[in-house]
Coordinates of C-alpha atoms in Angstrom, one line a residue:
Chain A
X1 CA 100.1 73.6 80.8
X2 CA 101.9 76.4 79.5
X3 CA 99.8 78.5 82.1
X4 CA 101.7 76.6 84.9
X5 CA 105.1 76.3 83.2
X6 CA 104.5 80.1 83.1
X7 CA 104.1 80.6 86.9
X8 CA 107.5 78.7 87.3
X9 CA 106.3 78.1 90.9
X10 CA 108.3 75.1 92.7
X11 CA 105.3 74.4 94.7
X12 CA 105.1 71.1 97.3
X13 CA 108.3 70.3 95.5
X14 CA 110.4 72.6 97.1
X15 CA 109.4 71.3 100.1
X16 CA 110.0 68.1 99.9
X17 CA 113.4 68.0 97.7
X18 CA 116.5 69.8 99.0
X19 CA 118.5 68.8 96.5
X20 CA 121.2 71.0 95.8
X21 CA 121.1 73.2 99.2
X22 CA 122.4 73.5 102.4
X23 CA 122.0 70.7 105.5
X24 CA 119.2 73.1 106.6
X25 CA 117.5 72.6 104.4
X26 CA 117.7 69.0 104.5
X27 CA 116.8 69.3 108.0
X28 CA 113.5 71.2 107.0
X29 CA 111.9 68.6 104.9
X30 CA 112.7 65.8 107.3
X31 CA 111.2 68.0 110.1
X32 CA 108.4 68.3 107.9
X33 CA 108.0 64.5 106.6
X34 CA 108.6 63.2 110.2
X35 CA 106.3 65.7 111.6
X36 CA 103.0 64.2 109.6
X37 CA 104.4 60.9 110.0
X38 CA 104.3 61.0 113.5
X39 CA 101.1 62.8 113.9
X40 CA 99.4 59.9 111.7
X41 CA 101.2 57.4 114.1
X42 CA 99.5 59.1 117.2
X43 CA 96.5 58.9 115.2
X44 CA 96.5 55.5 114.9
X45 CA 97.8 55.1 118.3
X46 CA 94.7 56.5 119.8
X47 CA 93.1 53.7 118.2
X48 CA 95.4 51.0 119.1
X49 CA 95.0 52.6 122.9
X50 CA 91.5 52.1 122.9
X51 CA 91.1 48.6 122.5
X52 CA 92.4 48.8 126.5
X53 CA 89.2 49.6 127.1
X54 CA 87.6 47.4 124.1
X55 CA 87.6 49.8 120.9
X56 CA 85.3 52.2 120.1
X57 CA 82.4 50.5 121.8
X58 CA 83.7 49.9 125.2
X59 CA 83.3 50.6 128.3
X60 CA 86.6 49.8 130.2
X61 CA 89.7 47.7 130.8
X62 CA 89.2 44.1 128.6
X63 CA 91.9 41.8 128.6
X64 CA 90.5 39.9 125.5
X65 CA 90.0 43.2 123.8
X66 CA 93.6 43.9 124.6
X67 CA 94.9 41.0 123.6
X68 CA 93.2 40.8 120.3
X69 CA 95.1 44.4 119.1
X70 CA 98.3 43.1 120.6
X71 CA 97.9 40.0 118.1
X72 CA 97.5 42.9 115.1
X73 CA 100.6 44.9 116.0
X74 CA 102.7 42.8 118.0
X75 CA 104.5 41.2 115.2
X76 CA 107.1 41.7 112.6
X77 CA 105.1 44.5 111.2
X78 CA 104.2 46.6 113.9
X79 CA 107.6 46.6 115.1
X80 CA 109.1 48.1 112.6
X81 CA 106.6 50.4 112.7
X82 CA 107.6 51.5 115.9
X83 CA 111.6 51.4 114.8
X84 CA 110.5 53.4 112.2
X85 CA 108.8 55.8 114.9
X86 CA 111.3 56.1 116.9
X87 CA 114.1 57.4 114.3
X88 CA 111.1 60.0 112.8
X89 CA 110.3 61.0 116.3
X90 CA 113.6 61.2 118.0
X91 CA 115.5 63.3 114.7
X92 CA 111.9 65.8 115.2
X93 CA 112.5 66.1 119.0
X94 CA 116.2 66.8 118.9
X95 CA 116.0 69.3 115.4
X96 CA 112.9 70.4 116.9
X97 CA 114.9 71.8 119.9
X98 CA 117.4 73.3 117.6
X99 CA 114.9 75.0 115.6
X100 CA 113.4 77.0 118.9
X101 CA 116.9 77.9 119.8
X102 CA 117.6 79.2 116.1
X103 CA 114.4 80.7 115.9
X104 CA 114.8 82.8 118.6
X105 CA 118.7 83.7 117.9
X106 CA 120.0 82.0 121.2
X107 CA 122.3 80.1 119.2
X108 CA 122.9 82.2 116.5
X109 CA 125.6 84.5 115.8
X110 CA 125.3 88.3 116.1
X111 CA 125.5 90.6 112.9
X112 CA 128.8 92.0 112.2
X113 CA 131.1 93.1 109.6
X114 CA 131.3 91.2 107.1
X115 CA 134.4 89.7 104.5
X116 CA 134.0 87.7 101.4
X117 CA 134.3 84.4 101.0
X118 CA 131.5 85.1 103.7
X119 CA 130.2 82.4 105.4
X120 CA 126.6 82.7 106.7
X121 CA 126.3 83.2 110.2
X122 CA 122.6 82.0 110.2
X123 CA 124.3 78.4 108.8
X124 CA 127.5 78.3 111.4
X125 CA 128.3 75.1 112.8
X126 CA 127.3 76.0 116.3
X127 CA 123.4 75.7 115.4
X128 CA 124.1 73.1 112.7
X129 CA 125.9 70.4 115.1
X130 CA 122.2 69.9 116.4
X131 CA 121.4 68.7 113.3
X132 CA 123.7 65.6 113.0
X133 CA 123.2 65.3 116.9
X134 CA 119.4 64.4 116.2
X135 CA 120.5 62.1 113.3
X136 CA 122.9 60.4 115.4
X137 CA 120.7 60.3 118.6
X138 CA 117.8 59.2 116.3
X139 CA 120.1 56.2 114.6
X140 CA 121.1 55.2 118.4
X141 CA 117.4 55.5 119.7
X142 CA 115.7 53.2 116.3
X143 CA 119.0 50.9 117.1
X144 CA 118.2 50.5 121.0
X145 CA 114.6 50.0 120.1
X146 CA 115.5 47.6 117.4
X147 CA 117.4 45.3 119.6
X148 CA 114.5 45.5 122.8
X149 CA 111.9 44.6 120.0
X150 CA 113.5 42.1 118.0
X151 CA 116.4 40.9 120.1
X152 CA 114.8 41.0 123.6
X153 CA 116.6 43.4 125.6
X154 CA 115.7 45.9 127.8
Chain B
X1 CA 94.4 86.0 117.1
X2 CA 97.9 86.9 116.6
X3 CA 99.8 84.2 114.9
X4 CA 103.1 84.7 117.1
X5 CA 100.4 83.3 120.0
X6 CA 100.0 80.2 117.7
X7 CA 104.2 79.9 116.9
X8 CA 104.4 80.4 120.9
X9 CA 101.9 77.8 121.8
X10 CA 103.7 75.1 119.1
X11 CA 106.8 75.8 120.8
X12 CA 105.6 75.6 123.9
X13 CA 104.2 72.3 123.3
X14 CA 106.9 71.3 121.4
X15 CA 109.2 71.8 124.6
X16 CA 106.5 69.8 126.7
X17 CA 106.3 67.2 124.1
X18 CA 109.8 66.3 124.1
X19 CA 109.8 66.1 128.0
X20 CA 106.9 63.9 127.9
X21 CA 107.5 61.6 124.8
X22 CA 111.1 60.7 126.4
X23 CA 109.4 59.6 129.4
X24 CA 106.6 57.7 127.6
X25 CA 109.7 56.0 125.6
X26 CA 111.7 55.3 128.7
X27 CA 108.1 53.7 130.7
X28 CA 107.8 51.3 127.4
X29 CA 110.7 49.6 127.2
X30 CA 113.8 51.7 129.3
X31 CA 112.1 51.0 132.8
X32 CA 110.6 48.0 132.5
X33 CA 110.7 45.3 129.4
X34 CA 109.1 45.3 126.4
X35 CA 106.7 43.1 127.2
X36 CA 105.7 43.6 130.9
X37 CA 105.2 47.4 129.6
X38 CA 102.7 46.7 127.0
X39 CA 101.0 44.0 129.7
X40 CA 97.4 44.1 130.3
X41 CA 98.2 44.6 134.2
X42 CA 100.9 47.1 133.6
X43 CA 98.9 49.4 131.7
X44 CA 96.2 49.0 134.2
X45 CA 98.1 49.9 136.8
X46 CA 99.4 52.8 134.6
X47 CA 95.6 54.0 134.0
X48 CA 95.1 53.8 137.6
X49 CA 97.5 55.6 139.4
X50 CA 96.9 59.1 139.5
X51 CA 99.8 60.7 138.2
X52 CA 100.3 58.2 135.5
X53 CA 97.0 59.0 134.2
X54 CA 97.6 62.6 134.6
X55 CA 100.5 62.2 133.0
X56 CA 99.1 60.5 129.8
X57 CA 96.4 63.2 129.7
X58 CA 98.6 65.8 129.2
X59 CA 100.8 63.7 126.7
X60 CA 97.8 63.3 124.5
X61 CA 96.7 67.1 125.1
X62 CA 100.3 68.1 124.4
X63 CA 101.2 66.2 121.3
X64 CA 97.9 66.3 119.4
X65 CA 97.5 70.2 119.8
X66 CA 101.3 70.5 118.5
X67 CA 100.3 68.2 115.9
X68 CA 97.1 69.8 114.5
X69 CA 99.0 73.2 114.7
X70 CA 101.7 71.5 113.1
X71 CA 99.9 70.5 110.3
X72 CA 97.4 73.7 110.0
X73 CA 100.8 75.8 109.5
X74 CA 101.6 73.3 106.2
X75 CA 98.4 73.6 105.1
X76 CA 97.9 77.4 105.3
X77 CA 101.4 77.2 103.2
X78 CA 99.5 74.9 100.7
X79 CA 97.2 77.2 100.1
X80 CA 96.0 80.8 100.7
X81 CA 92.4 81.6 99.5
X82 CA 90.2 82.5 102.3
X83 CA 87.7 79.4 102.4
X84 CA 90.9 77.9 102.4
X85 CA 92.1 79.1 105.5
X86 CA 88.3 79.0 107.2
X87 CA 88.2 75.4 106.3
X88 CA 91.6 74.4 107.6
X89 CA 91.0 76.6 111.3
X90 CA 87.7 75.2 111.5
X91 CA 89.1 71.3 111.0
X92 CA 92.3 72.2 113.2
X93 CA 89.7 72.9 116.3
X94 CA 87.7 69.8 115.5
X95 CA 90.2 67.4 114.9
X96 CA 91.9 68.5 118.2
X97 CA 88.9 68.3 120.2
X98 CA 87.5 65.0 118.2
X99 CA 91.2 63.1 119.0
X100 CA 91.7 64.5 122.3
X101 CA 88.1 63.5 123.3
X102 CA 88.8 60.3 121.9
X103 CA 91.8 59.7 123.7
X104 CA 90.6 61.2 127.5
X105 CA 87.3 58.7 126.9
X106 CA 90.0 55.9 126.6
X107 CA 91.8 57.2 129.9
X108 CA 88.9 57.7 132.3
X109 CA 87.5 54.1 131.3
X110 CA 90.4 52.9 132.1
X111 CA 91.1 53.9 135.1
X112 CA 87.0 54.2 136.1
X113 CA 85.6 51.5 134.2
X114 CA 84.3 48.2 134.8
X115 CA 87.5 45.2 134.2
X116 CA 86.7 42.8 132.5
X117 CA 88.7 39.3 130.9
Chain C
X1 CA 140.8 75.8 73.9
X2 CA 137.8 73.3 75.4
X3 CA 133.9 74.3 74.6
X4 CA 131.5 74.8 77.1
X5 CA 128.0 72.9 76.7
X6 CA 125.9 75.3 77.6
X7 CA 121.6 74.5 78.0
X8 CA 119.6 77.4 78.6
X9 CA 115.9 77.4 79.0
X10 CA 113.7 78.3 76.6
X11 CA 110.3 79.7 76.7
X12 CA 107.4 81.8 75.5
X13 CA 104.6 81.6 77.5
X14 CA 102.7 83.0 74.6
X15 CA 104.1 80.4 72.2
X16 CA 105.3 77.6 73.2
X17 CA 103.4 74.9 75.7
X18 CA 106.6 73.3 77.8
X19 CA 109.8 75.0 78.6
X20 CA 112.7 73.3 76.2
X21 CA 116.3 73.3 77.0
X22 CA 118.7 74.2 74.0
X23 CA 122.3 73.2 73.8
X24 CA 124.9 76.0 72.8
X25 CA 128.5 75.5 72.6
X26 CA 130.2 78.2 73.8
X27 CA 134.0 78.7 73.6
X28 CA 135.6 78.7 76.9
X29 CA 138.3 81.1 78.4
X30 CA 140.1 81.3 81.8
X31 CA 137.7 83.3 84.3
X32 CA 134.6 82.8 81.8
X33 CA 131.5 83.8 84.1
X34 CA 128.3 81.8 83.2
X35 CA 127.0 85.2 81.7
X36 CA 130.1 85.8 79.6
X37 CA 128.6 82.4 78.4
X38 CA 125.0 83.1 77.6
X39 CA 126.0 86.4 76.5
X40 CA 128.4 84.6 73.8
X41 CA 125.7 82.2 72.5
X42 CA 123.5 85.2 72.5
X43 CA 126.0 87.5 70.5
X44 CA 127.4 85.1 68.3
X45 CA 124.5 81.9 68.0
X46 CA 120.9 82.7 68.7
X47 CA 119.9 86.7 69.2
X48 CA 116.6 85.3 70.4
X49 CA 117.7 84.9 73.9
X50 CA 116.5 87.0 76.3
X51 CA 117.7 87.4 79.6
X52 CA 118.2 90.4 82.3
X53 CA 122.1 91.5 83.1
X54 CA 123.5 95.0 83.6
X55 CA 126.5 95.5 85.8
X56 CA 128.5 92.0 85.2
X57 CA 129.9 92.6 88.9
X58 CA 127.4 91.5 91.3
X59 CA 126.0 94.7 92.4
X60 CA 122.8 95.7 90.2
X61 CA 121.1 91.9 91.1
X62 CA 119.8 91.7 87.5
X63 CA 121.0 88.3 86.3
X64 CA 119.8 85.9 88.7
X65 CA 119.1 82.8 87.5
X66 CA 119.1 78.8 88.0
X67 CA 122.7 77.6 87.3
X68 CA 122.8 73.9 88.1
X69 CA 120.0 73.4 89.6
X70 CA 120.8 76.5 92.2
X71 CA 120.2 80.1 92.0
X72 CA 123.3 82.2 91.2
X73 CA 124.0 85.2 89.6
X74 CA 125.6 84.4 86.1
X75 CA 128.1 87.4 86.6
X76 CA 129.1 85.9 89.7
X77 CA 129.3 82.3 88.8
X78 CA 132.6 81.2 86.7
X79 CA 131.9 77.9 84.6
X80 CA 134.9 76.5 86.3
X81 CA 133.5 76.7 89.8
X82 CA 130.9 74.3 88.6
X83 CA 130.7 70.5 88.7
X84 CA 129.8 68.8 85.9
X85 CA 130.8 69.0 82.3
X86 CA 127.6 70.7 81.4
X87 CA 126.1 74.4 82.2
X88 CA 122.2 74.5 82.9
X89 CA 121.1 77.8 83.1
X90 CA 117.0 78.3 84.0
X91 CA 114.9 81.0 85.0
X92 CA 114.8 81.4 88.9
X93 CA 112.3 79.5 90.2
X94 CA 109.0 80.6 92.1
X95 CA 108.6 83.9 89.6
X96 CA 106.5 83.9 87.0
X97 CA 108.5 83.6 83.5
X98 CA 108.0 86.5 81.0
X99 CA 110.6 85.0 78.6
X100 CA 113.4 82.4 78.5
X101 CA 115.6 83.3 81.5
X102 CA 113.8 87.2 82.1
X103 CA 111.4 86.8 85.1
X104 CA 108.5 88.9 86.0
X105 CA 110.0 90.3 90.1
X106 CA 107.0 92.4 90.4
X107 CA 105.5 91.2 93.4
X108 CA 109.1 90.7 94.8
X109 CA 109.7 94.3 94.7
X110 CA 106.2 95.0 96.1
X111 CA 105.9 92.7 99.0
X112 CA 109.7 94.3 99.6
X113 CA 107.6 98.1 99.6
X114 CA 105.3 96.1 101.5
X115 CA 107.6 95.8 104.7
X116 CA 108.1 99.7 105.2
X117 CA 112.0 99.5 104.2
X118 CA 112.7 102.7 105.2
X119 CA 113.6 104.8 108.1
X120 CA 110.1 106.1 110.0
X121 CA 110.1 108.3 112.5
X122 CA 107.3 109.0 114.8
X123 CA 107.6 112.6 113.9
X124 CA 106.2 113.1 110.4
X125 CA 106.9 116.8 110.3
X126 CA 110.6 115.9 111.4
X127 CA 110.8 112.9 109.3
X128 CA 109.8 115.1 105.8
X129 CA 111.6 118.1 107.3
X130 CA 114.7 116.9 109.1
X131 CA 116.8 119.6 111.0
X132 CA 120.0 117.4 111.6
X133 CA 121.6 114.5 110.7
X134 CA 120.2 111.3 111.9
X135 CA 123.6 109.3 113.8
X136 CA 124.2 106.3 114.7
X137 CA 127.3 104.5 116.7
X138 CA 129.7 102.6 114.5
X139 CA 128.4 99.4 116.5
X140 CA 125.3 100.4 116.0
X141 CA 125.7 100.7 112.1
X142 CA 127.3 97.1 112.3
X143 CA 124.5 96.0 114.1
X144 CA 122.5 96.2 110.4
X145 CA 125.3 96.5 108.0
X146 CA 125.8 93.4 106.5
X147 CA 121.5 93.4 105.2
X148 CA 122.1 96.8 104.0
X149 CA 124.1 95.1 101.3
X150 CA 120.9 93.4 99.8
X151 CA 120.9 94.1 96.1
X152 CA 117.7 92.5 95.5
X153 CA 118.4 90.0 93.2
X154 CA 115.7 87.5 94.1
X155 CA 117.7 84.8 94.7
X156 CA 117.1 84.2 98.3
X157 CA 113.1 84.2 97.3
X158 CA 113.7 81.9 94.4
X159 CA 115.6 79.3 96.8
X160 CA 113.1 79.4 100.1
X161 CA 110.7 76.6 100.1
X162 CA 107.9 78.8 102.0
X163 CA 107.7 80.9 98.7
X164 CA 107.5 77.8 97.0
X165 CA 104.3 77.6 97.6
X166 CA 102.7 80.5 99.7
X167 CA 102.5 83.8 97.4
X168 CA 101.2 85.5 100.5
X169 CA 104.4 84.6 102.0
X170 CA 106.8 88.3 102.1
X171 CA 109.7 86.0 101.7
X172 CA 113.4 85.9 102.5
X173 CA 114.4 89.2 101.1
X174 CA 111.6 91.3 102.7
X175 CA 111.8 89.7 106.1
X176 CA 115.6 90.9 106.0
X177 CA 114.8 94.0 105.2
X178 CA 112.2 94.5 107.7
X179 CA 114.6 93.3 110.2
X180 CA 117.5 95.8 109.2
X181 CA 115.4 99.2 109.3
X182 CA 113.5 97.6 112.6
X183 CA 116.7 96.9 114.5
X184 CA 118.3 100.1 113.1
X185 CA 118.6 102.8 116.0
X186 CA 117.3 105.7 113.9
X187 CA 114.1 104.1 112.8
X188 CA 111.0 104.5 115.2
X189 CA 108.8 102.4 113.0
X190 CA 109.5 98.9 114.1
X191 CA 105.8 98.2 115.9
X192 CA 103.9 99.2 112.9
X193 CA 106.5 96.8 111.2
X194 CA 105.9 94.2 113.6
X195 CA 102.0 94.5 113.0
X196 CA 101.9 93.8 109.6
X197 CA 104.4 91.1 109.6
X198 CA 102.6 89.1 112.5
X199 CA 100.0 87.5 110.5
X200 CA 99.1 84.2 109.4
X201 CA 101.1 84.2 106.0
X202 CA 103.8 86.4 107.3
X203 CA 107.0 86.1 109.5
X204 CA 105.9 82.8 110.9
X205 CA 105.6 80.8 108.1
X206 CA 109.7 81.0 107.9
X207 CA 111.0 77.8 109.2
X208 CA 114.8 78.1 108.9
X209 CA 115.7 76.4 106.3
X210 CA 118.6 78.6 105.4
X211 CA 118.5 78.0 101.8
X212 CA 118.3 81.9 101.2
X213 CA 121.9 82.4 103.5
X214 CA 123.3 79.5 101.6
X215 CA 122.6 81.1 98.1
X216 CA 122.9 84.8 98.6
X217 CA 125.8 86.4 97.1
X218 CA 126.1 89.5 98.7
X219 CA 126.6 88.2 102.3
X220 CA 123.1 89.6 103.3
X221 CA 122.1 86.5 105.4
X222 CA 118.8 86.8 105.5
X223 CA 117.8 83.8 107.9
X224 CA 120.0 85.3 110.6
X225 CA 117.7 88.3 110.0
X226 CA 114.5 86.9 110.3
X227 CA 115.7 84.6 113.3
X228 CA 116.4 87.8 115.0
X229 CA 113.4 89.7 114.6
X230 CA 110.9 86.8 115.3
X231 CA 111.6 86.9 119.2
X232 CA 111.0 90.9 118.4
X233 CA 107.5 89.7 116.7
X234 CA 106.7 87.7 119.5
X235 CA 106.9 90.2 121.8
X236 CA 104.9 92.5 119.7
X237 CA 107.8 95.3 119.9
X238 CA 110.5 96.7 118.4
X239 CA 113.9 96.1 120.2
X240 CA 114.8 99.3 122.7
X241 CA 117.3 101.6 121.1
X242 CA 119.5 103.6 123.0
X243 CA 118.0 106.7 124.1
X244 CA 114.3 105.8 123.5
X245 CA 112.1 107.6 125.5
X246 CA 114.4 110.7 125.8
X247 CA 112.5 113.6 125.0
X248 CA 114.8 114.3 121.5
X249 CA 114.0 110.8 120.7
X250 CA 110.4 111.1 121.0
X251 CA 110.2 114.2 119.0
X252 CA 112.2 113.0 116.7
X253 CA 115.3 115.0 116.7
X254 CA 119.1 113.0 116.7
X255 CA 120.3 112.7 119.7
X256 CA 123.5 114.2 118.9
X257 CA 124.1 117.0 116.5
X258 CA 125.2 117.2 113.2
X259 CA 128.5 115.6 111.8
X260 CA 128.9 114.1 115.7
X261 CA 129.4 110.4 114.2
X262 CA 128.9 108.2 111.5
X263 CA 125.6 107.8 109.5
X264 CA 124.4 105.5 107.0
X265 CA 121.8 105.2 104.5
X266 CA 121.8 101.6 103.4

């Protein structure tokens, strides 16, 4: 233990709690969290998918087959499923978009003198905006898909 | 390899994936209801157009190899000993190539195979 | 006069199995820094504190440390710009602890080394033998000024989550570095740069997070740094500099004589 304590390393942590730091940062671990999320979703999704064509074992398009997964996920649970999907999905598009503009300085700031207080160019609200533009689009998208999966529009 | 030609292929894809994903949201329940979307003779008829099925080949090309890369970048942060690294490249080309199989076998008997009730 | 609770960390990795956090009340005055704090405590409570400090102005980087749950340097920090009634101060995180709030930056400064943060010129014999000053432009200078202020105080390494857990990882500090002497018009060394930071543990595995801008007290902003030298790293060169390719360039000699403008070191 005292090995560990000794290394003082953060580890998966620091990754996953940005307590105490800057939206950024926040905008890291969610990118990161909705990133695996959504690449288990798929997974699963390829499975869902295939029962179009009767599961692993089939050989193409079965309406029984097809109805039998829509009776496992067409429900209560699977839709919020997909509400939760679409909030993860949307926020990683939008920040995702954000992050290859930052990451290649189109929307950052260019280096220059500097005075104290100084405020970090890298963190400047241009880029940052982004971030609560994916939250809000992400809120608006789980809303919509809320109300076209559980109130019957769209 | 490089690993900027890895960081330019995830954003690459990452770019495509966004253009795709917001058109697979908008054909499942922008377009057309919910539930005429998700219908067997929808989805049949998605499968077996052309560009449709193009289009959800490359969908399931794009997003599973941003995925996979996605995920072999947090593990090679996880950890960095060599068999470390071999193990995670060596199950980032499988699992792409297992899922994406899986997924085109799904398509082309869809739109080739046999319907049945 | 109001006391200040202050909890600092204490630990002997040859000693002691958990880390421990020990209360101290220190007496508080106006435009009391957190290490006027510890150094009270330490002067007038318990000598058995060890921690790093020299300057007490923010320019030797030696007392970094975890105030609040944040690293700050303790010079820099007043107790009164901190919420709370209580002052935490830990080691930085993601360095190995030699004792209480001291941390082993070793590898810091050697992944720092590791970058090339120098000026290299493709003429050796000009580079060890220089006939003339090396200018550069005033907006040329600004171009890299602000990361010439790093003071390499390990703070921007202790906040980034990449270092967290990758110790392959160069980190926040070097990447800046290795962006200020590869966008600096005098330096020639930029590819060879670019080389050893295109690898699978190195530039890439920054994802913007910012956290090393958001804590650095010096105004360095490292993640505008690294942003702007990825797109350099992706194209596998060094940005052009004026007059690259001219034959003086090439052979290493300024492009302008002696005393002709302003130079910097950084």
């Amino acid at each position: 233990m005292a090995k560990a304590a000794a290394k003082n390393k953060r580890g998966i942590a620091g990754w996953l709690n940005p307590y105490h730091y800057n939206a950024e940062r926040w905008a890291y671990t969610f990118q990161r969290v909705t990133g695996v999320a959504v690449l288990l979703y798929v997974l699963g999704h390829l499975g869902d998918t295939s029962f179009f064509v009767g599961g692993p074992t089939g050989t193409g398009p079965s309406a029984s087959s097809w109805a039998f997964i829509g009776t496992v996920f067409e429900n209560t649970f699977g839709h919020t499923i997909l509400v939760l999907l679409v909030l993860a999905l949307v926020f990683h598009g939008v920040n995702g978009i954000r992050l290859v503009l930052s990451e290649f300085g189109l929307i950052l700031r260019k280096p220059s003198a500097i005075e104290f207080p100084y405020k970090p160019k890298a963190l400047a609200s241009g880029q940052r905006a982004l971030i609560y533009v994916g939250i809000a689009t992400a809120v608006l998208s789980a809303i919509w898909t809320y109300l076209v999966l559980f109130e019957g529009m769209g | 390899m490089r690993e900027s030609r890895l960081m330019l292929l995830q954003y690459v894809t990452a770019l495509l994936a966004v253009a795709l994903v917001s058109i697979h949201l908008m054909m499942q329940g922008v377009i057309l209801p919910y539930d005429t979307a998700i219908s067997f003779n929808n989805m049949l008829s998605i499968y077996r157009n052309a560009v449709t099925a193009v289009f959800l080949e490359a969908l399931l090309l794009v997003v599973l190899v941003h995925g996979f890369n996605g995920l072999r970048i947090i593990l090679y942060e996880l950890r960095q000993t060599k068999p470390w690294t071999t193990w995670v490249d060596v199950v980032t080309v499988a699992a792409v190539i297992g899922t994406v199989a899986y997924g085109t076998r799904t398509v082309i008997l869809a739109a080739f195979g046999v319907v049945s009730a | 006069m109001t006391d200040v609770r202050l909890l600092v960390q204490r630990f002997d990795p040859f000693k002691d199995e958990e880390p421990r956090l020990v209360e101290y009340k220190v007496p508080k005055r106006e435009g009391m820094t957190v290490l006027d704090a510890i150094l009270y405590a330490r002067d007038y409570v318990d000598h058995s504190i060890a921690l790093r400090f020299s300057c007490r102005q923010a320019s030797c980087g030696s007392c970094g440390m975890k105030i609040n749950g944040r690293p700050r340097l303790a010079c820099y920090t007043q107790v009164d710009e901190l919420a709370g009634e209580k002052v935490v101060a830990q080691p930085m995180e993601n360095f190995a602890i030699i004792r209480d709030l001291v941390t082993d930056l070793g590898s810091f400064f050697e992944k720092h080394a590791e970058v090339v943060p120098q000026l290299v010129r493709s003429d050796l014999q000009e580079q060890e033998h220089p006939t003339s000053e090396y200018v550069m432009k005033p907006e040329e200078l600004t171009r890299v000024l602000q990361f010439t202020y790093c003071i390499k105080c390990g703070l921007c390494t202790s906040s980034c989550p990449t270092v967290a857990t990758d110790s392959e990882f160069p980190g926040p500090q070097a990447l800046a570095q290795a962006y200020r002497y590869t966008a600096d018009v005098r330096d020639e060394g930029g590819d060879g740069r670019i080389a050893i930071l295109d690898t699978p543990h190195g530039i890439w595995r920054c994802h913007f997070a910012g956290s090393c801008s958001y804590v650095c007290p010096k105004g360095v902003d490292p993640a505008l740094g690294i942003q702007l030298l990825k797109r350099h790293v992706m194209s596998g060169h060094a940005p052009r500099k004026a007059g690259e390719g001219s034959p003086t360039a090439k052979a290493g000699i300024p492009a302008h004589g002696p005393g002709s403008g302003s130079s910097s070191g950084g």
